[in-house]
GROMACS .gro file of C-alpha atoms in nm:
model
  247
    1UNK     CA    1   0.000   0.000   0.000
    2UNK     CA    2   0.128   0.328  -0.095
    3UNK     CA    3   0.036   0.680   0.140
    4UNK     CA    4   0.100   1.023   0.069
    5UNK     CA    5   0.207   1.260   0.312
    6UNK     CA    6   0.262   1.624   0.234
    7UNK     CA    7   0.548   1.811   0.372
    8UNK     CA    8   0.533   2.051   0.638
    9UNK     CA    9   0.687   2.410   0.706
   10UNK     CA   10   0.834   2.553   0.977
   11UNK     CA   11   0.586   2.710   1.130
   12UNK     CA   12   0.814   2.980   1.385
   13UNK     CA   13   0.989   3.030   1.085
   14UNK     CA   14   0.696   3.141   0.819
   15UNK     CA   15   0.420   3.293   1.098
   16UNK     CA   16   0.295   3.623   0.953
   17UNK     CA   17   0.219   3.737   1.320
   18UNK     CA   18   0.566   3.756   1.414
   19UNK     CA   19   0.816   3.709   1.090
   20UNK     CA   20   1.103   3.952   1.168
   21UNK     CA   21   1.178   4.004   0.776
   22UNK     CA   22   0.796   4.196   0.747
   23UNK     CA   23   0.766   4.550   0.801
   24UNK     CA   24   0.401   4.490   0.938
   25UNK     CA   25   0.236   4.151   1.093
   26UNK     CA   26  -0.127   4.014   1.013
   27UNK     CA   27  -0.307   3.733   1.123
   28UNK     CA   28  -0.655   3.582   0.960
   29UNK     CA   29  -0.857   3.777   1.182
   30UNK     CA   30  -0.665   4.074   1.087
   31UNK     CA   31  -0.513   4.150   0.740
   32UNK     CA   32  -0.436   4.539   0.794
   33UNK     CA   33  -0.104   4.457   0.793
   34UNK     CA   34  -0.053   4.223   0.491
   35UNK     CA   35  -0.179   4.582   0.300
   36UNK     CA   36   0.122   4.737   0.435
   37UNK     CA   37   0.332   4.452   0.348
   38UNK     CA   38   0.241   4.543   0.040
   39UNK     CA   39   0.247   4.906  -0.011
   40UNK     CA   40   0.595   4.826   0.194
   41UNK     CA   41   0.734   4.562  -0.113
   42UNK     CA   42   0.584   4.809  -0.392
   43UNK     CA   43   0.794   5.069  -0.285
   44UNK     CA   44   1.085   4.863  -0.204
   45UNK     CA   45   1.101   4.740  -0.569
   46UNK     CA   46   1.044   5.065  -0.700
   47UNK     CA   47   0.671   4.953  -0.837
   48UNK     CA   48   0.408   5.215  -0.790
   49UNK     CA   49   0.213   5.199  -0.443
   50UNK     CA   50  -0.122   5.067  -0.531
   51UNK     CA   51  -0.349   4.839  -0.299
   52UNK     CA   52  -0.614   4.798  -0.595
   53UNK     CA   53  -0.380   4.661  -0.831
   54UNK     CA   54  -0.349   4.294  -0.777
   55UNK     CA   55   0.000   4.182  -0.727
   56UNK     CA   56   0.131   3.823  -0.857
   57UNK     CA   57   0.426   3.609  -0.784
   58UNK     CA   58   0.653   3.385  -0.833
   59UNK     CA   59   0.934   3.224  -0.596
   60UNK     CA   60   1.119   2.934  -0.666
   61UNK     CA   61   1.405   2.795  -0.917
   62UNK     CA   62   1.355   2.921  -1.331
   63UNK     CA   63   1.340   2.591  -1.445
   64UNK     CA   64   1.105   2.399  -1.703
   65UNK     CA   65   1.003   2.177  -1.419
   66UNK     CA   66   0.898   2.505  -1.270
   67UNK     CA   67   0.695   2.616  -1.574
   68UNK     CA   68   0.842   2.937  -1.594
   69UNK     CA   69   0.828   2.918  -1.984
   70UNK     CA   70   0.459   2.955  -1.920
   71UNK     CA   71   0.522   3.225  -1.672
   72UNK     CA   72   0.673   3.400  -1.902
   73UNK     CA   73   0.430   3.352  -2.195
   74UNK     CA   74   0.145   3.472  -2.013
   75UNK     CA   75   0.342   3.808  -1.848
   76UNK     CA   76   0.155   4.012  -2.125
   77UNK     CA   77  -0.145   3.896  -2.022
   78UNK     CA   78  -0.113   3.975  -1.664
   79UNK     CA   79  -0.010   4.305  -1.674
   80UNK     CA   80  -0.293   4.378  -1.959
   81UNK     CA   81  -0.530   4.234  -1.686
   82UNK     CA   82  -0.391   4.519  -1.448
   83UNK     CA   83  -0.153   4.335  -1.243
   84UNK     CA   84   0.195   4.388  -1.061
   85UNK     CA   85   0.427   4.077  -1.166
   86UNK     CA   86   0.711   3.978  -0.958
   87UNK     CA   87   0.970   3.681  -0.945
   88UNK     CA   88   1.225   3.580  -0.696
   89UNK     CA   89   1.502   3.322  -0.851
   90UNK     CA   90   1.712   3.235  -1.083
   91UNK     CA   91   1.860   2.977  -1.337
   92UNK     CA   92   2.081   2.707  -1.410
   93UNK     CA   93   2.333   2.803  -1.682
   94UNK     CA   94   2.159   2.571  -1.923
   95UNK     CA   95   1.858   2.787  -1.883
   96UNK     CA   96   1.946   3.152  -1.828
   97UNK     CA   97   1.777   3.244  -2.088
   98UNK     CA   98   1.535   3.273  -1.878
   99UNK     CA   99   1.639   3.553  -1.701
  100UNK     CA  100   1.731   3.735  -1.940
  101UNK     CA  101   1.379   3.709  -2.068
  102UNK     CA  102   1.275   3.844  -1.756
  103UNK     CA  103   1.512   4.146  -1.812
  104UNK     CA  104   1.363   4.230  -2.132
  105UNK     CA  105   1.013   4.210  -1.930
  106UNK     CA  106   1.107   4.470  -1.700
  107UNK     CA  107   1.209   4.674  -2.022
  108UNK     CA  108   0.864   4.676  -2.141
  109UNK     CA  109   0.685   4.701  -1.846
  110UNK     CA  110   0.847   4.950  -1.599
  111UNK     CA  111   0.576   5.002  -1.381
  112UNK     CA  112   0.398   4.618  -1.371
  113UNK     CA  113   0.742   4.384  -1.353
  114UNK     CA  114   1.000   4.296  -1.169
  115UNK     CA  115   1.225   4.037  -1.146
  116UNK     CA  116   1.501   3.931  -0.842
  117UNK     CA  117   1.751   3.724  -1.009
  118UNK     CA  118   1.931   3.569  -0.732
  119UNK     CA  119   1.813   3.433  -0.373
  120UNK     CA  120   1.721   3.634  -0.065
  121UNK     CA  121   1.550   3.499   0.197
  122UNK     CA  122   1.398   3.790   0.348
  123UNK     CA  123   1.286   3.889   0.024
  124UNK     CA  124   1.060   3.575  -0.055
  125UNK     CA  125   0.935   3.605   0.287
  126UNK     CA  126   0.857   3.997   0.227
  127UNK     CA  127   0.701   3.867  -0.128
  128UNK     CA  128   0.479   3.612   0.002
  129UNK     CA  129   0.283   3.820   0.314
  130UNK     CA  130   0.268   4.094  -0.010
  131UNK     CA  131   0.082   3.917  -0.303
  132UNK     CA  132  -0.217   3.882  -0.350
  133UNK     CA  133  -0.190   3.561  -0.618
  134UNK     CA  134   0.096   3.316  -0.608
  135UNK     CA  135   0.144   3.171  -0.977
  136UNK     CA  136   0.278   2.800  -0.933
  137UNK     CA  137   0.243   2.596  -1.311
  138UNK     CA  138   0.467   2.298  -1.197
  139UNK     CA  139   0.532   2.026  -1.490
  140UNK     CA  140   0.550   1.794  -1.151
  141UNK     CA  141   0.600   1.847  -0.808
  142UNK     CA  142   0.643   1.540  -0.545
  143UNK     CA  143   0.498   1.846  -0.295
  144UNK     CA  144   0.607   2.158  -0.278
  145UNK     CA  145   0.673   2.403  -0.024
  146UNK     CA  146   0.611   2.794  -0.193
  147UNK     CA  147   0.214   2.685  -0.209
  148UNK     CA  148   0.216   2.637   0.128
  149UNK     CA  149   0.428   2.937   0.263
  150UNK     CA  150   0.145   3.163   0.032
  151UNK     CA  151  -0.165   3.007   0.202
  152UNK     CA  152  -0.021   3.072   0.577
  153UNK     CA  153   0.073   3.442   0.420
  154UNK     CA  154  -0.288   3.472   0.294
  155UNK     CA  155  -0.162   3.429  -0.073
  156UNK     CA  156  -0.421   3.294  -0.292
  157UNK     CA  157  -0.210   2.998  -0.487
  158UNK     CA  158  -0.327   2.974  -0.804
  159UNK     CA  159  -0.102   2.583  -0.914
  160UNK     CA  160  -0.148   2.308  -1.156
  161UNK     CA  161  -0.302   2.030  -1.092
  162UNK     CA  162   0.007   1.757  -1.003
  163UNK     CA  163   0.125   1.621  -0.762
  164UNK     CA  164   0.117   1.786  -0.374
  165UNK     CA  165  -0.020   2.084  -0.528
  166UNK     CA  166  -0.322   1.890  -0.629
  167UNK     CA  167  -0.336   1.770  -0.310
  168UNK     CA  168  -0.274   2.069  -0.067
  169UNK     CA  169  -0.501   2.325  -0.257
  170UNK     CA  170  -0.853   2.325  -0.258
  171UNK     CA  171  -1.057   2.464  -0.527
  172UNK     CA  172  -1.443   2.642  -0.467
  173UNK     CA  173  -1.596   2.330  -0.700
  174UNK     CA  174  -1.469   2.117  -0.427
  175UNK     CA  175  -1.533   2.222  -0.123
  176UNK     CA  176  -1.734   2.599  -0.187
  177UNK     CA  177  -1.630   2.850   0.045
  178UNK     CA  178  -1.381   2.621   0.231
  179UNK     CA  179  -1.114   2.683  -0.062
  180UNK     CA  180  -0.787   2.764  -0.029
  181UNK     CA  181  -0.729   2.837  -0.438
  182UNK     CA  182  -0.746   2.749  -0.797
  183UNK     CA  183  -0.592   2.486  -0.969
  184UNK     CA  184  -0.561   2.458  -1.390
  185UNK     CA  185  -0.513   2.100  -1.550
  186UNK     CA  186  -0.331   2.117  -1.864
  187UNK     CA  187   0.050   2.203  -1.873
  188UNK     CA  188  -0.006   2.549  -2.133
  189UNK     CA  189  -0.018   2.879  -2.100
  190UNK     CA  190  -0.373   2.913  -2.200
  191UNK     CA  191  -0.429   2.693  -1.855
  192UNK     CA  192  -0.239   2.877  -1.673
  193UNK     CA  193  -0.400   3.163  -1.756
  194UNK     CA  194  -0.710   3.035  -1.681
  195UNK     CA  195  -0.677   2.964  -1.376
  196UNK     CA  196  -0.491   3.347  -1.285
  197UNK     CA  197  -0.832   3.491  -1.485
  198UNK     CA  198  -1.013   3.291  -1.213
  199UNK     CA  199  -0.833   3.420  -0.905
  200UNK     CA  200  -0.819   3.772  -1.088
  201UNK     CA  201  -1.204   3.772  -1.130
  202UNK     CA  202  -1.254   3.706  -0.775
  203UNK     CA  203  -1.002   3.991  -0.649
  204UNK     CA  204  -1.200   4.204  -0.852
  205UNK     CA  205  -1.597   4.131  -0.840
  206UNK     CA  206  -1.635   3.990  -0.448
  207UNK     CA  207  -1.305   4.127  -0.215
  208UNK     CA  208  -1.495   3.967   0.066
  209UNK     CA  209  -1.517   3.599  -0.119
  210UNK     CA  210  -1.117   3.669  -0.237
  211UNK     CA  211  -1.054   3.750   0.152
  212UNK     CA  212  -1.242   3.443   0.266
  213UNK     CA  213  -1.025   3.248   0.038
  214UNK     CA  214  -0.705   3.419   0.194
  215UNK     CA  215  -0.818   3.373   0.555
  216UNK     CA  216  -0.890   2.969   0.475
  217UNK     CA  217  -0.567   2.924   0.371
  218UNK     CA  218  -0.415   3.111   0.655
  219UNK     CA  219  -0.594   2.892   0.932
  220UNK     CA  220  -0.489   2.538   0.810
  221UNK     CA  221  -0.227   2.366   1.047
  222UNK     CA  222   0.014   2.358   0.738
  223UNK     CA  223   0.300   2.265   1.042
  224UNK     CA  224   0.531   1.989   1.053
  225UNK     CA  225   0.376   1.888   1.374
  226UNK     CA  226   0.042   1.803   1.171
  227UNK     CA  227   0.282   1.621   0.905
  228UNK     CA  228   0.458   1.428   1.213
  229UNK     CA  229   0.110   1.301   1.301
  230UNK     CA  230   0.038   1.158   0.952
  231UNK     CA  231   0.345   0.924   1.000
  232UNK     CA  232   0.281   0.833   1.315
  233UNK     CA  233  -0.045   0.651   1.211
  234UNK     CA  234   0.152   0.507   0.943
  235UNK     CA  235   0.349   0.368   1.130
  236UNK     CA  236   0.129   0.263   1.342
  237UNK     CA  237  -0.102   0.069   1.089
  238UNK     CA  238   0.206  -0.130   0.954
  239UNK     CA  239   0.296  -0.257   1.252
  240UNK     CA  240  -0.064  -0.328   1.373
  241UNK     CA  241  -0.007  -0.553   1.031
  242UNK     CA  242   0.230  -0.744   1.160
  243UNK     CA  243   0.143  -0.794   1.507
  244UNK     CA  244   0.357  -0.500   1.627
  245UNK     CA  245   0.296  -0.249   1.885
  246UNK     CA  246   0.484   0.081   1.887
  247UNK     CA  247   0.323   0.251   2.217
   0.00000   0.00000   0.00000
């Protein structure tokens, strides 16, 4: 028999209420401060200060397992839909042209992209308690940790369907106003976007559903102490198998 367990994050380490790399905390019962995260990021990165514009991002390797060709592709888009764009990471040497893609990006879009080539940890803490709509289009991923850091930072992920990402994001058609965020099937652009215009329609025709969404991702016991659990009873159950006891 086969189980799957999702991982689990560090929960001192990514806690919104008291995260020393944030210039302002927030909890679920109280998002003031994930505005000012916000306004705080805009302004570090030189974007124009604007709590109506949806922000999206991206943290994470710029790699083809990562579907940032698809990111990419569908930049256009998002910015013609209104939004802020920004990405934390870079490549291997076999795939640098990816950043300089990016570069070119930030050419044509001044005041909607950015693009962090390198790796800062404060930053993709300071990125996740700001946006709005984390962008994950994963060929595959065994789990995956950035999905997880967005929900506790009220991020509404936004993922393809594989993987832990199919299993640690739940969409309204599920479970109605229980979900977490939006998942896309296909690995294209056109998916991708799909499933951004879905997250993007929200943020803009019912706040109040959008910050439902954020809050139900924020109170989920995404801790390692939950994961710990999970093996436990597996553990458990095989050795109840075979006549074992482990208490």
């Amino acid at each position: 028999d086969l189980t799957g367990i999702l991982n689990g994050i560090d929960a001192d380490e990514w806690d919104p209420t008291s995260d020393p790399h944030l210039p302002a905390h927030f909890s679920a019962d109280d998002l003031d401060g994930k505005a000012m995260c916000k306004a705080e990021l805009q302004a570090e990165l030189g974007l124009p200060i604007d709590g109506e514009r949806p922000m999206i991002a991206s943290v994470g390797r710029l790699d083809p397992q990562k579907g940032t060709d698809l990111l990419i592709e569908s930049v256009p888009w998002m910015v013609q839909r209104g939004a802020q764009v920004v990405f934390l990471g870079s490549a291997a040497a076999a795939h640098n042209a990816y950043e300089r893609q990016l570069r070119e990006l930030e050419r044509a879009f001044p005041r909607q992209v950015r693009a962090w080539i390198g790796f800062s940890e404060g930053l993709a803490h300071r990125i996740e308690a700001a946006a709005d709509i984390f962008a994950m289009p994963s060929r595959f991923e065994p789990c995956g940790l950035n999905q997880l850091y967005s929900m506790r930072y009220g991020t509404v992920p936004v993922v393809r369907h594989t993987g832990g990402l199919a299993d640690s994001v739940a969409t309204p058609e599920e479970v109605g106003h229980r979900a977490t965020g939006f998942r896309f099937g296909p690995f294209t652009g056109f998916a991708l976007r799909e499933g951004l215009h879905r997250a993007l329609h929200l943020w803009e025709t019912d706040r109040d559903a959008f910050d439902r969404m954020r809050r139900n991702g924020m109170r989920q016991d995404l801790s390692w102490d939950a994961t710990v659990a999970q093996y436990e009873d597996v553990y458990r159950k095989g050795a109840a198998r075979r006549g074992l006891s482990l208490d």
